[in-house]
PDB file of C-alpha atoms in Angstrom:
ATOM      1  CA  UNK A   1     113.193  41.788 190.369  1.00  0.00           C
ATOM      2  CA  UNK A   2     116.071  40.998 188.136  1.00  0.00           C
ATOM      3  CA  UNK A   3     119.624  40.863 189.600  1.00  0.00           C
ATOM      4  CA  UNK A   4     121.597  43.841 187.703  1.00  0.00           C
ATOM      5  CA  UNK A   5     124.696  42.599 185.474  1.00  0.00           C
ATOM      6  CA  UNK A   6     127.439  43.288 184.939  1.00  0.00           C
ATOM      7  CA  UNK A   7     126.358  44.139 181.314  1.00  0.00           C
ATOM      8  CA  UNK A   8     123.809  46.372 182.813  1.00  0.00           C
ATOM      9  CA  UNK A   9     126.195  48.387 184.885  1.00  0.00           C
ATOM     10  CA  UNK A  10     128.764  49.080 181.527  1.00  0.00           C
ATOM     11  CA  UNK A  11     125.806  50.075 179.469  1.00  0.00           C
ATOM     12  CA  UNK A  12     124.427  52.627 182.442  1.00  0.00           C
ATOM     13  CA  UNK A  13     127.809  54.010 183.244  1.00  0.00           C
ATOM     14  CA  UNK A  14     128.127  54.541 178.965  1.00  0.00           C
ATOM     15  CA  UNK A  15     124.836  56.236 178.640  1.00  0.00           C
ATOM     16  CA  UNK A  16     125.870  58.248 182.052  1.00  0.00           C
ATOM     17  CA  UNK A  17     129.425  58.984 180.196  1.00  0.00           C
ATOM     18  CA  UNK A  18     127.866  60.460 176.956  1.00  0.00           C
ATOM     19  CA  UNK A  19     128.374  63.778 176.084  1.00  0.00           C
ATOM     20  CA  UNK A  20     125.171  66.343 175.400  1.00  0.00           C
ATOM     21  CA  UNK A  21     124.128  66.585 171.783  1.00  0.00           C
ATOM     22  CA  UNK A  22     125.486  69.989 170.388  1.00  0.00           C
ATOM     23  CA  UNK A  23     124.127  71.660 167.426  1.00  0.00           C
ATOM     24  CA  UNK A  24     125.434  70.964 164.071  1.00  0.00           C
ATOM     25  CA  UNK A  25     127.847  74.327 162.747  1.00  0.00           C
ATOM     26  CA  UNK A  26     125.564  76.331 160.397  1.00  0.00           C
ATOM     27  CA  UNK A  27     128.451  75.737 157.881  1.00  0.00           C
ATOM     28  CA  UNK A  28     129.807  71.897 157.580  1.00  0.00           C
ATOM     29  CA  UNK A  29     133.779  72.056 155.563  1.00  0.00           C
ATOM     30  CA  UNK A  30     136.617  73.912 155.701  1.00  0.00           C
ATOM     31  CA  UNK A  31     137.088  77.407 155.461  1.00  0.00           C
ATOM     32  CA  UNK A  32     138.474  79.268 152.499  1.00  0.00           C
ATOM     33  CA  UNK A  33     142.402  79.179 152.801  1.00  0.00           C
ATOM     34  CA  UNK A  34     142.970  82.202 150.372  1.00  0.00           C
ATOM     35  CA  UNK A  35     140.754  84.891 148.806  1.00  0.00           C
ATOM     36  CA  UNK A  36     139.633  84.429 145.586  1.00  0.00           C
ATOM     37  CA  UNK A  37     141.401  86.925 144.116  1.00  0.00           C
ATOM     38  CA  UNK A  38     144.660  84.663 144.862  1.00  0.00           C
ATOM     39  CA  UNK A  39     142.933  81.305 143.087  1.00  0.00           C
ATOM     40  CA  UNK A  40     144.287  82.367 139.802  1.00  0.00           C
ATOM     41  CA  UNK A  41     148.173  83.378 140.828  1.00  0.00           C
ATOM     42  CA  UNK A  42     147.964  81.138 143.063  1.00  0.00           C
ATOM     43  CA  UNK A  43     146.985  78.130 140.674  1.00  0.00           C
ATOM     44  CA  UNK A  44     149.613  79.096 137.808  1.00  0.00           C
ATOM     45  CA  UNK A  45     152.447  78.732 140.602  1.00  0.00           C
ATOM     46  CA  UNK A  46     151.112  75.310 141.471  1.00  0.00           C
ATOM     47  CA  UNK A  47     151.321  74.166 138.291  1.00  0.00           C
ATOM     48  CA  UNK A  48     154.993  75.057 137.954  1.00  0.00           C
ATOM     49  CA  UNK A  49     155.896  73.673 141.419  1.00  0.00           C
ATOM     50  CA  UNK A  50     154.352  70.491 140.023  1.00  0.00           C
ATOM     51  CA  UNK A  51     156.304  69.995 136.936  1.00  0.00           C
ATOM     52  CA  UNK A  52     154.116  71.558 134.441  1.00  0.00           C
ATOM     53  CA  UNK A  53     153.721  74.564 132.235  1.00  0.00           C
ATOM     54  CA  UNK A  54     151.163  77.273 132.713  1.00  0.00           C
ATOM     55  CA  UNK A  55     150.193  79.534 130.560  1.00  0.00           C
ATOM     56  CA  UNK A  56     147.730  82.280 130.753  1.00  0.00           C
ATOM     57  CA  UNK A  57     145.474  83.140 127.763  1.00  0.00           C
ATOM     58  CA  UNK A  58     142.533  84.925 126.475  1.00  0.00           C
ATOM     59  CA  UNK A  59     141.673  83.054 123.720  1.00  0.00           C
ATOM     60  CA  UNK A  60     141.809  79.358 122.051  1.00  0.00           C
ATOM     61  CA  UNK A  61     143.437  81.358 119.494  1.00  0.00           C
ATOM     62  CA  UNK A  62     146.422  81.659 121.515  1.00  0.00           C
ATOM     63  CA  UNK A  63     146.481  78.176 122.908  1.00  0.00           C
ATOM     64  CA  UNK A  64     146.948  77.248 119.333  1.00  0.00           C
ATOM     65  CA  UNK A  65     149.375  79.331 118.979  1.00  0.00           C
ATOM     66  CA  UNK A  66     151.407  78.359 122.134  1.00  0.00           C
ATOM     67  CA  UNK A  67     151.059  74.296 120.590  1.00  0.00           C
ATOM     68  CA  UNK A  68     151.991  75.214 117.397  1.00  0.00           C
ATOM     69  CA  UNK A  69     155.235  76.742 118.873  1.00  0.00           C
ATOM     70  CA  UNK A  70     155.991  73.873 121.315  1.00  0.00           C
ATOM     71  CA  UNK A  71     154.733  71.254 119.676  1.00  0.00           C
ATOM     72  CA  UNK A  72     154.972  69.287 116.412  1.00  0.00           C
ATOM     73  CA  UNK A  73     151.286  69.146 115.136  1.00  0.00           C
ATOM     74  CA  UNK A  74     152.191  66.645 112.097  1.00  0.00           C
ATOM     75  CA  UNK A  75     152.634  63.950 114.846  1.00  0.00           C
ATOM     76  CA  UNK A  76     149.297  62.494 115.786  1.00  0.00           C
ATOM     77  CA  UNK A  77     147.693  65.323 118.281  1.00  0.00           C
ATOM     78  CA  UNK A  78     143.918  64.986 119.443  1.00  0.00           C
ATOM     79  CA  UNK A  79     142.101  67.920 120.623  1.00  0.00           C
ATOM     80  CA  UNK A  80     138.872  67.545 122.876  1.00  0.00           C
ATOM     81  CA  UNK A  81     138.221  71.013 123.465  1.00  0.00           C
ATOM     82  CA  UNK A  82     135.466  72.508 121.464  1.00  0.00           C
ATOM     83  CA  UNK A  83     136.585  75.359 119.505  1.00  0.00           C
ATOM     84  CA  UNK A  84     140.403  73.853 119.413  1.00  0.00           C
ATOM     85  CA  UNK A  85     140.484  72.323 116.171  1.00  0.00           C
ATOM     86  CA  UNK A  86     144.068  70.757 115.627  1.00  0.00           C
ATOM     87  CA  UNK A  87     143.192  66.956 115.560  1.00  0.00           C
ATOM     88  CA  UNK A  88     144.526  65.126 112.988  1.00  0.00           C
ATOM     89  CA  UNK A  89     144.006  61.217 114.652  1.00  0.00           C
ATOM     90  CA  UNK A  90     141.018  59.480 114.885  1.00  0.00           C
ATOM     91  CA  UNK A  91     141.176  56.928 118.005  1.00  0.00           C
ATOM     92  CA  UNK A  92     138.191  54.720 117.460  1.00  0.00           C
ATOM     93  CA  UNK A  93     139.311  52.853 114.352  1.00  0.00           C
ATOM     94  CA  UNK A  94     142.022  50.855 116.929  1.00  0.00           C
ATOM     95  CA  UNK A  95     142.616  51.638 120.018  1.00  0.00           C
ATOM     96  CA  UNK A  96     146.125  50.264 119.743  1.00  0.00           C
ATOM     97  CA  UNK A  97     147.214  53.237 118.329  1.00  0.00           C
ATOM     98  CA  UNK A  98     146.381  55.551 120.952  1.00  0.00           C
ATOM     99  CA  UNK A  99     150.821  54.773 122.194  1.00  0.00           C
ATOM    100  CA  UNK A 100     151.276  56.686 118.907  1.00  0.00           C
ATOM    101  CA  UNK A 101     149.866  59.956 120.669  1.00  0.00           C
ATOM    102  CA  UNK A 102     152.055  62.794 120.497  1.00  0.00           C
ATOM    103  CA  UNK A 103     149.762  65.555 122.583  1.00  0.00           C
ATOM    104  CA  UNK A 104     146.318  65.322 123.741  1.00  0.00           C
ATOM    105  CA  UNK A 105     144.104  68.698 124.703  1.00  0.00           C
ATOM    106  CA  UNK A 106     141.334  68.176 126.925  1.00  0.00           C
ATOM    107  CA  UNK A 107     138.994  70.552 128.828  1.00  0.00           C
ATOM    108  CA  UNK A 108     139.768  70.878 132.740  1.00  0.00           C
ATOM    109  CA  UNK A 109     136.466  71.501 134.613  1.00  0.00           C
ATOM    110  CA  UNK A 110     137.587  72.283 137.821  1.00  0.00           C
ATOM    111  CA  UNK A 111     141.350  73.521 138.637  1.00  0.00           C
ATOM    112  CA  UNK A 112     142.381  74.068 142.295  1.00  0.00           C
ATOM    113  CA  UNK A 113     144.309  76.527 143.427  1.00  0.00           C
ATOM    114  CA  UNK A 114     146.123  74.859 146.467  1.00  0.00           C
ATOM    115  CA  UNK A 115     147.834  71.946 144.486  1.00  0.00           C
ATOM    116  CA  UNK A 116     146.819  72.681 140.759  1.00  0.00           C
ATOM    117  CA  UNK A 117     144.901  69.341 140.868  1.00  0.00           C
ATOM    118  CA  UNK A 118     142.653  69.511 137.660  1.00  0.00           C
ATOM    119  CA  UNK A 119     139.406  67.701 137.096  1.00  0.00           C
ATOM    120  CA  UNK A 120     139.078  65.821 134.139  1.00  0.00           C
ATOM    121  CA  UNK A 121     136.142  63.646 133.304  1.00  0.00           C
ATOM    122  CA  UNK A 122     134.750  61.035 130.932  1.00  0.00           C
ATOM    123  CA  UNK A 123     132.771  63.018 128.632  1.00  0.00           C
ATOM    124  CA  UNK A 124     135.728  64.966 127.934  1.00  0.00           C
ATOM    125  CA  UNK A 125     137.789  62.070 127.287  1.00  0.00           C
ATOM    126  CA  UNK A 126     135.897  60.472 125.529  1.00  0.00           C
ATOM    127  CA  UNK A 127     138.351  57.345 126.310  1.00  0.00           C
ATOM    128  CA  UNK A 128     139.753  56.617 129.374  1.00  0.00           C
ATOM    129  CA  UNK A 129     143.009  56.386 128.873  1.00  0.00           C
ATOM    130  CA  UNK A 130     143.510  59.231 126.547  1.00  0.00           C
ATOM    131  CA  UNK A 131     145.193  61.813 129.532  1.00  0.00           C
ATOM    132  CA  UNK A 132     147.568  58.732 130.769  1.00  0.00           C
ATOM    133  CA  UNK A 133     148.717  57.417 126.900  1.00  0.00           C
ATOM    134  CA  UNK A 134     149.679  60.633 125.501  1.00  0.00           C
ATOM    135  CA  UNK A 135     153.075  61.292 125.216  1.00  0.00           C
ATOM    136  CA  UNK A 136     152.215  64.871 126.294  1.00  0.00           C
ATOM    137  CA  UNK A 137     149.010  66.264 127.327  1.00  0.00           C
ATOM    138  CA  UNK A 138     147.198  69.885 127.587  1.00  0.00           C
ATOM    139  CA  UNK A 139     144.506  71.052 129.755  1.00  0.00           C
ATOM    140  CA  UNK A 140     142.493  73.909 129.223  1.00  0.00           C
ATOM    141  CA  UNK A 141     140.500  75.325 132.369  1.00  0.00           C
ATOM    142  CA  UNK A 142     138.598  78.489 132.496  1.00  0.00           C
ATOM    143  CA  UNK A 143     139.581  80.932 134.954  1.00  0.00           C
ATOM    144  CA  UNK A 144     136.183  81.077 136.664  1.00  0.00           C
ATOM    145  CA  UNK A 145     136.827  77.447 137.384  1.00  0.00           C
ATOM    146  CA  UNK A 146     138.928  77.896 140.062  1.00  0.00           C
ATOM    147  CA  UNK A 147     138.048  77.306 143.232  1.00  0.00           C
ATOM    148  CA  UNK A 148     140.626  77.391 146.770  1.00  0.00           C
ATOM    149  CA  UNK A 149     140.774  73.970 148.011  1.00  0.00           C
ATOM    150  CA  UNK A 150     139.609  70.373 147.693  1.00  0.00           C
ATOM    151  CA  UNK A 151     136.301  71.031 149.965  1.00  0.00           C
ATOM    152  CA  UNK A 152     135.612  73.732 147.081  1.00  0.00           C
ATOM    153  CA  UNK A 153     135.840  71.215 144.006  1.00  0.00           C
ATOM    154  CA  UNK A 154     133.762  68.693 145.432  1.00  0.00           C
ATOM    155  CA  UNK A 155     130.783  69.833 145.290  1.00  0.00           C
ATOM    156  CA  UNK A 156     131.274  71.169 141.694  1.00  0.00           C
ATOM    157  CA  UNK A 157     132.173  67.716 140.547  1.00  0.00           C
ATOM    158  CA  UNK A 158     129.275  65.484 138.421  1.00  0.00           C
ATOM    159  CA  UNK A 159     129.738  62.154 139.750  1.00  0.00           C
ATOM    160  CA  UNK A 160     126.873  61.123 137.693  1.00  0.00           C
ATOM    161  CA  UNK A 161     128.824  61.186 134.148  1.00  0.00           C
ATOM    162  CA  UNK A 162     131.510  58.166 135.152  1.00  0.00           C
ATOM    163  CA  UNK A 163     134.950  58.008 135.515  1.00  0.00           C
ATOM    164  CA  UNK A 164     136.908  61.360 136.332  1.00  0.00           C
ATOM    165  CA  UNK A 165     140.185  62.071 137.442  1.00  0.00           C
ATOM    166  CA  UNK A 166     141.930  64.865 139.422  1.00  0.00           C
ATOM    167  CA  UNK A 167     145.790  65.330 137.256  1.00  0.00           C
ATOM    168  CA  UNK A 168     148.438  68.010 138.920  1.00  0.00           C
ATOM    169  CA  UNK A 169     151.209  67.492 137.100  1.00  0.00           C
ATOM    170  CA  UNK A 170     153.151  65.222 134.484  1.00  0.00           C
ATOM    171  CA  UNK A 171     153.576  61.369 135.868  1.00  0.00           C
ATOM    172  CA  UNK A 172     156.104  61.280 138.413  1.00  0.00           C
ATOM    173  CA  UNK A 173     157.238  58.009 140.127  1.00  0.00           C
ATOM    174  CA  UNK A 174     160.706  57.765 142.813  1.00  0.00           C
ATOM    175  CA  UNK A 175     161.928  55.101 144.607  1.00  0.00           C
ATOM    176  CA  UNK A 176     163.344  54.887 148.179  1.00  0.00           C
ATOM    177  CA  UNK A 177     166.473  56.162 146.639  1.00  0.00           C
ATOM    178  CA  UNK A 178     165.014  59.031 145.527  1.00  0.00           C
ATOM    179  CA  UNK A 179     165.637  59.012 141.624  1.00  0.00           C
ATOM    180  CA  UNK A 180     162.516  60.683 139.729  1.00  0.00           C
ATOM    181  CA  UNK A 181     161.345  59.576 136.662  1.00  0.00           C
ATOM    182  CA  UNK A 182     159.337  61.842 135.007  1.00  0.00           C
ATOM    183  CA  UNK A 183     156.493  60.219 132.328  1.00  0.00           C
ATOM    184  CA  UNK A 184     156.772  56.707 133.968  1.00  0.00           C
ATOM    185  CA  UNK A 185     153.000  56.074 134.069  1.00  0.00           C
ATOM    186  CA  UNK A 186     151.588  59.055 132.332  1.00  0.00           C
ATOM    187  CA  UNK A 187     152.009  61.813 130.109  1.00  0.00           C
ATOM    188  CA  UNK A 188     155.870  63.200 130.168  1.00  0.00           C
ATOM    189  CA  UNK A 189     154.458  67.074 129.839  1.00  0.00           C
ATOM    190  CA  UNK A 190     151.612  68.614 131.381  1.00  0.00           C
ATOM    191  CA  UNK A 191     151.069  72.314 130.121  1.00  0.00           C
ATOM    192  CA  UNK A 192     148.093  73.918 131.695  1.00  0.00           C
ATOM    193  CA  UNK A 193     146.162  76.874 129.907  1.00  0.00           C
ATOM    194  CA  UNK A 194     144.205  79.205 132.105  1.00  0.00           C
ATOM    195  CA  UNK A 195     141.279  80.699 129.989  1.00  0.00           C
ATOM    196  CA  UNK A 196     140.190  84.104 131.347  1.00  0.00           C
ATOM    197  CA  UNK A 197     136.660  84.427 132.023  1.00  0.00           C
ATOM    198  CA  UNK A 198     135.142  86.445 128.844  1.00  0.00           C
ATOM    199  CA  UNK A 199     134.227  89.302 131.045  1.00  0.00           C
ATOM    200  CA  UNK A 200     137.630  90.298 131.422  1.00  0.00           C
TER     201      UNK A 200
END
């Protein structure tokens, strides 16, 4: 009969140590921290707190509008939102250009109501670097897009399409002395346009 080691005896007194094997919670993630009647309040006031504009509307109509107001459109502006036609730049012929951006619209898929972080992925950029370039950028997310927390958008997210990005905010960068700089590695504006559901 073998001698027991002292190998033998840490390994017994482990398996002696574990605990019993517990069920799994019927529900895996973190609870809902608002109802979802809050998401949309809720998400406009993030966007503020971050830096950014929000703007509720019921129509693309308005949101061209609203840019028209705030915005020179003569300057090179490129819209990726289907229905939003105020493009007049074409980015493919050289991509060098894309510095000259003045505002870029692009379609948010999934907004979230605790921070305002938006989704934003390749197919709707169609380039990469289109949301970062811009001198000032515009995302449009529908209202039933909203979801409570980061354990909500997650699941909602195609990881299959590529690249994607959450954005809350315009770029902000500050040092250990704390001076901001607002637009350092991004867009300098972020307005955000919250697109009630038609059924409203």
């Amino acid at each position: 009969m073998a001698e027991s080691t002292t190998r033998d005896t840490i390994l017994a007194a482990i398996r002696r140590g574990k605990p019993d094997v517990q069920p799994l919670p019927a529900t895996i993630g973190f609870a809902p921290n608002m109802a979802s009647d809050q998401f949309a309040d809720t998400f406009l006031t993030m966007v503020k707190n971050n830096g950014g504009q929000a703007i509720r509307v019921t129509s693309l109509d308005e949101v061209n509008a609203f840019l028209g107001n705030e915005y020179d459109l003569t300057l090179p502006v490129l819209s990726r939102v289907s229905g939003l036609d105020i493009s007049n730049f074409t980015p493919a012929e050289d991509l060098r250009l894309l510095d000259d951006l003045h505002l870029v619209v692009l379609e948010g898929k999934v907004g979230v109501a605790e921070n305002a972080a938006i989704w934003v992925d390749e197919p709707v950029m169609g380039i990469r670097a289109l949301p970062f370039i811009t001198l000032n950028l515009a995302l449009v997310v529908s209202e039933k897009n909203i979801v409570g927390n980061m354990h909500q958008a997650y699941p909602r997210i195609d990881t299959s399409v590529g690249f994607g990005a959450f954005i809350a905010g315009p770029s902000k960068t500050a040092d250990i002395e704390q001076s901001l700089v607002i637009g350092a590695h991004g867009s300098k504006t972020l307005t955000v346009f919250l697109l009630a559901d038609a059924g409203h």
